[in-house]
GROMACS .gro file of C-alpha atoms in nm:
model
  201
    1MET     CA    1   3.012  19.770 -11.739
    2THR     CA    2   3.376  19.881 -11.735
    3ASP     CA    3   3.598  19.875 -11.424
    4ALA     CA    4   3.585  20.254 -11.403
    5MET     CA    5   3.205  20.253 -11.416
    6MET     CA    6   3.187  19.981 -11.152
    7GLN     CA    7   3.420  20.178 -10.923
    8GLU     CA    8   3.213  20.493 -10.968
    9GLU     CA    9   2.891  20.302 -10.892
   10GLY     CA   10   3.050  20.153 -10.581
   11LYS     CA   11   3.160  20.499 -10.464
   12ARG     CA   12   2.809  20.641 -10.510
   13THR     CA   13   2.665  20.348 -10.310
   14ARG     CA   14   2.918  20.400 -10.029
   15ASP     CA   15   2.854  20.775 -10.024
   16ALA     CA   16   2.478  20.723 -10.011
   17ALA     CA   17   2.512  20.477  -9.721
   18ALA     CA   18   2.743  20.714  -9.534
   19THR     CA   19   2.501  21.004  -9.583
   20ARG     CA   20   2.207  20.797  -9.463
   21ASP     CA   21   2.404  20.684  -9.157
   22ALA     CA   22   2.505  21.043  -9.077
   23ILE     CA   23   2.142  21.158  -9.093
   24LEU     CA   24   2.027  20.872  -8.871
   25ALA     CA   25   2.302  20.937  -8.616
   26ALA     CA   26   2.212  21.307  -8.604
   27ALA     CA   27   1.841  21.225  -8.570
   28CYS     CA   28   1.915  20.987  -8.283
   29GLU     CA   29   2.097  21.261  -8.092
   30CYS     CA   30   1.823  21.516  -8.157
   31PHE     CA   31   1.531  21.290  -8.062
   32VAL     CA   32   1.707  21.185  -7.739
   33ALA     CA   33   1.776  21.549  -7.647
   34ASN     CA   34   1.432  21.692  -7.729
   35ASP     CA   35   1.072  21.596  -7.796
   36TYR     CA   36   0.934  21.521  -8.141
   37GLU     CA   37   0.760  21.855  -8.195
   38HIS     CA   38   1.070  22.058  -8.108
   39VAL     CA   39   1.312  21.867  -8.331
   40GLY     CA   40   1.335  22.020  -8.677
   41LEU     CA   41   1.473  21.875  -8.997
   42ARG     CA   42   1.703  22.176  -9.032
   43GLU     CA   43   1.853  22.101  -8.690
   44ILE     CA   44   1.913  21.738  -8.787
   45ALA     CA   45   2.053  21.844  -9.125
   46ALA     CA   46   2.298  22.088  -8.966
   47LYS     CA   47   2.423  21.821  -8.726
   48ALA     CA   48   2.459  21.570  -9.011
   49GLY     CA   49   2.627  21.820  -9.243
   50VAL     CA   50   2.359  21.791  -9.511
   51THR     CA   51   2.056  21.988  -9.629
   52ALA     CA   52   1.698  21.938  -9.513
   53ALA     CA   53   1.609  21.858  -9.875
   54LEU     CA   54   1.850  21.565  -9.865
   55ILE     CA   55   1.678  21.430  -9.554
   56ASN     CA   56   1.347  21.445  -9.744
   57ARG     CA   57   1.509  21.257 -10.030
   58TYR     CA   58   1.635  20.976  -9.807
   59PHE     CA   59   1.355  20.950  -9.551
   60GLY     CA   60   1.058  21.155  -9.664
   61THR     CA   61   0.883  21.326  -9.373
   62LYS     CA   62   1.001  21.386  -9.017
   63GLU     CA   63   0.755  21.119  -8.902
   64MET     CA   64   0.913  20.865  -9.136
   65LEU     CA   65   1.260  20.957  -9.007
   66PHE     CA   66   1.136  20.923  -8.647
   67ARG     CA   67   0.993  20.581  -8.731
   68THR     CA   68   1.321  20.476  -8.893
   69VAL     CA   69   1.515  20.584  -8.584
   70LEU     CA   70   1.302  20.358  -8.364
   71GLU     CA   71   1.314  20.072  -8.615
   72THR     CA   72   1.691  20.098  -8.650
   73ARG     CA   73   1.763  20.140  -8.278
   74PRO     CA   74   1.450  19.974  -8.137
   75VAL     CA   75   1.284  20.014  -7.800
   76ASP     CA   76   1.225  19.639  -7.811
   77ALA     CA   77   1.591  19.535  -7.844
   78GLU     CA   78   1.570  19.338  -7.521
   79ALA     CA   79   1.234  19.188  -7.612
   80SER     CA   80   1.309  19.004  -7.931
   81ASP     CA   81   1.176  18.649  -7.936
   82SER     CA   82   1.522  18.500  -7.883
   83SER     CA   83   1.610  18.740  -7.602
   84LEU     CA   84   1.284  18.680  -7.416
   85GLN     CA   85   1.311  18.305  -7.459
   86ALA     CA   86   1.659  18.321  -7.310
   87LEU     CA   87   1.531  18.520  -7.013
   88MET     CA   88   1.236  18.284  -6.965
   89THR     CA   89   1.461  17.977  -6.941
   90ASP     CA   90   1.519  18.094  -6.583
   91ARG     CA   91   1.166  18.210  -6.511
   92ASP     CA   92   1.224  18.232  -6.136
   93ASN     CA   93   1.490  18.499  -6.192
   94PHE     CA   94   1.340  18.675  -6.495
   95GLY     CA   95   1.299  19.005  -6.310
   96MET     CA   96   1.657  19.012  -6.185
   97HIS     CA   97   1.799  18.926  -6.527
   98LEU     CA   98   1.590  19.192  -6.704
   99ALA     CA   99   1.674  19.454  -6.440
  100ARG     CA  100   2.044  19.384  -6.479
  101ARG     CA  101   2.020  19.415  -6.859
  102VAL     CA  102   1.840  19.749  -6.826
  103LEU     CA  103   2.101  19.888  -6.588
  104ASN     CA  104   2.395  19.751  -6.787
  105ALA     CA  105   2.261  19.910  -7.105
  106ARG     CA  106   2.265  20.254  -6.940
  107ARG     CA  107   2.588  20.226  -6.738
  108ASN     CA  108   2.823  20.427  -6.961
  109LYS     CA  109   2.692  20.778  -7.023
  110ALA     CA  110   3.031  20.948  -7.060
  111ASN     CA  111   2.978  20.970  -7.437
  112PHE     CA  112   2.654  20.993  -7.632
  113ALA     CA  113   2.470  20.663  -7.627
  114PHE     CA  114   2.135  20.630  -7.800
  115ASP     CA  115   1.866  20.535  -7.550
  116PRO     CA  116   1.538  20.449  -7.726
  117MET     CA  117   1.350  20.466  -7.397
  118LEU     CA  118   1.446  20.833  -7.364
  119VAL     CA  119   1.301  20.894  -7.710
  120VAL     CA  120   0.975  20.743  -7.587
  121LEU     CA  121   0.978  20.957  -7.273
  122ARG     CA  122   1.059  21.279  -7.458
  123SER     CA  123   0.790  21.237  -7.723
  124ALA     CA  124   0.513  21.038  -7.552
  125GLY     CA  125   0.296  21.347  -7.515
  126GLN     CA  126   0.326  21.451  -7.879
  127PRO     CA  127   0.020  21.348  -8.088
  128ALA     CA  128   0.225  21.321  -8.407
  129ALA     CA  129   0.460  21.072  -8.242
  130GLN     CA  130   0.209  20.868  -8.042
  131ALA     CA  131   0.097  20.638  -8.323
  132VAL     CA  132   0.457  20.545  -8.402
  133LEU     CA  133   0.538  20.488  -8.034
  134ARG     CA  134   0.225  20.278  -7.983
  135GLU     CA  135   0.319  20.064  -8.282
  136ARG     CA  136   0.675  20.009  -8.154
  137MET     CA  137   0.555  19.931  -7.801
  138THR     CA  138   0.305  19.679  -7.936
  139LEU     CA  139   0.593  19.502  -8.109
  140TRP     CA  140   0.767  19.490  -7.769
  141LEU     CA  141   0.460  19.381  -7.575
  142THR     CA  142   0.325  19.107  -7.805
  143PRO     CA  143   0.616  18.861  -7.767
  144LEU     CA  144   0.647  18.948  -7.397
  145ALA     CA  145   0.280  18.866  -7.334
  146ARG     CA  146   0.318  18.544  -7.532
  147GLU     CA  147   0.611  18.436  -7.315
  148LEU     CA  148   0.433  18.534  -6.992
  149GLY     CA  149   0.121  18.330  -7.076
  150GLY     CA  150  -0.203  18.327  -6.878
  151CYS     CA  151  -0.538  18.502  -6.919
  152ASP     CA  152  -0.407  18.845  -6.813
  153ALA     CA  153  -0.070  18.824  -6.988
  154ALA     CA  154  -0.132  19.142  -7.189
  155ILE     CA  155  -0.197  19.344  -6.874
  156ARG     CA  156   0.110  19.202  -6.699
  157ALA     CA  157   0.324  19.276  -7.004
  158GLU     CA  158   0.205  19.637  -7.001
  159MET     CA  159   0.277  19.653  -6.626
  160ILE     CA  160   0.636  19.544  -6.692
  161LEU     CA  161   0.673  19.813  -6.956
  162ALA     CA  162   0.519  20.072  -6.722
  163ILE     CA  163   0.772  19.981  -6.451
  164LEU     CA  164   1.063  20.011  -6.695
  165VAL     CA  165   0.940  20.343  -6.839
  166GLY     CA  166   0.882  20.487  -6.492
  167PHE     CA  167   1.225  20.373  -6.374
  168ASP     CA  168   1.391  20.522  -6.682
  169LEU     CA  169   1.204  20.851  -6.639
  170LEU     CA  170   1.315  20.896  -6.278
  171ARG     CA  171   1.671  20.771  -6.335
  172ASN     CA  172   1.767  20.927  -6.669
  173VAL     CA  173   1.537  21.227  -6.722
  174ILE     CA  174   1.446  21.365  -6.379
  175LEU     CA  175   1.770  21.229  -6.227
  176MET     CA  176   1.621  21.135  -5.891
  177PRO     CA  177   1.925  21.065  -5.670
  178GLY     CA  178   1.804  20.731  -5.537
  179PHE     CA  179   1.787  20.590  -5.889
  180ALA     CA  180   2.052  20.801  -6.063
  181GLU     CA  181   2.319  20.760  -5.793
  182GLY     CA  182   2.202  20.455  -5.599
  183ASP     CA  183   2.397  20.133  -5.553
  184GLU     CA  184   2.356  19.930  -5.871
  185GLU     CA  185   2.317  19.592  -5.700
  186LEU     CA  186   2.044  19.732  -5.476
  187LEU     CA  187   1.868  19.879  -5.778
  188VAL     CA  188   1.888  19.544  -5.957
  189LYS     CA  189   1.737  19.375  -5.652
  190ARG     CA  190   1.449  19.621  -5.609
  191LEU     CA  191   1.371  19.669  -5.979
  192GLY     CA  192   1.403  19.294  -6.034
  193ALA     CA  193   1.155  19.222  -5.755
  194ALA     CA  194   0.899  19.463  -5.903
  195LEU     CA  195   0.935  19.301  -6.246
  196GLN     CA  196   0.928  18.947  -6.106
  197ALA     CA  197   0.601  19.018  -5.928
  198GLN     CA  198   0.429  19.031  -6.267
  199LEU     CA  199   0.526  18.666  -6.322
  200ASP     CA  200   0.469  18.533  -5.973
  201ASP     CA  201   0.139  18.703  -5.886
   0.00000   0.00000   0.00000
């Protein structure tokens, strides 16, 4: 292959990667702002500066794009094996540490920041999205239950997720003033205590 051919191949690869990234970024914004059923490929395409046909070429269906969004920017980012193991090294303060991570991750909302939990909240009632969400949540819950241990670990893991989802709903979607505007240290204390109870009970 000549130098010119190699340069052209490299350009096509870079352009393809840039197009894919632009589509993903647009999809992230759309799925955070609206529920699965009310997000259209044309809307995503317009935001990305491409055609809907190009989205089909790169990702296939809307469901496959939705799945890719959650795989690329996962709900379970704080529940990877290494992250959970780090939290569990101080088991007595697990709840406080997790609460602080959750609040820190959502501190700066001046500019768009992808929040996978908001995607879950927006689309949880949509049948077409539920299977994907259930799959992603299972990937979050399985390592968490393993780290918790005990005969009812699966239930306690789901309780932790329920607490986090409920907190996120009231704070970032409904904007309840106690959560949305409350003192951060107090929120860490109260949220941390609720999470810790699932370890100490």
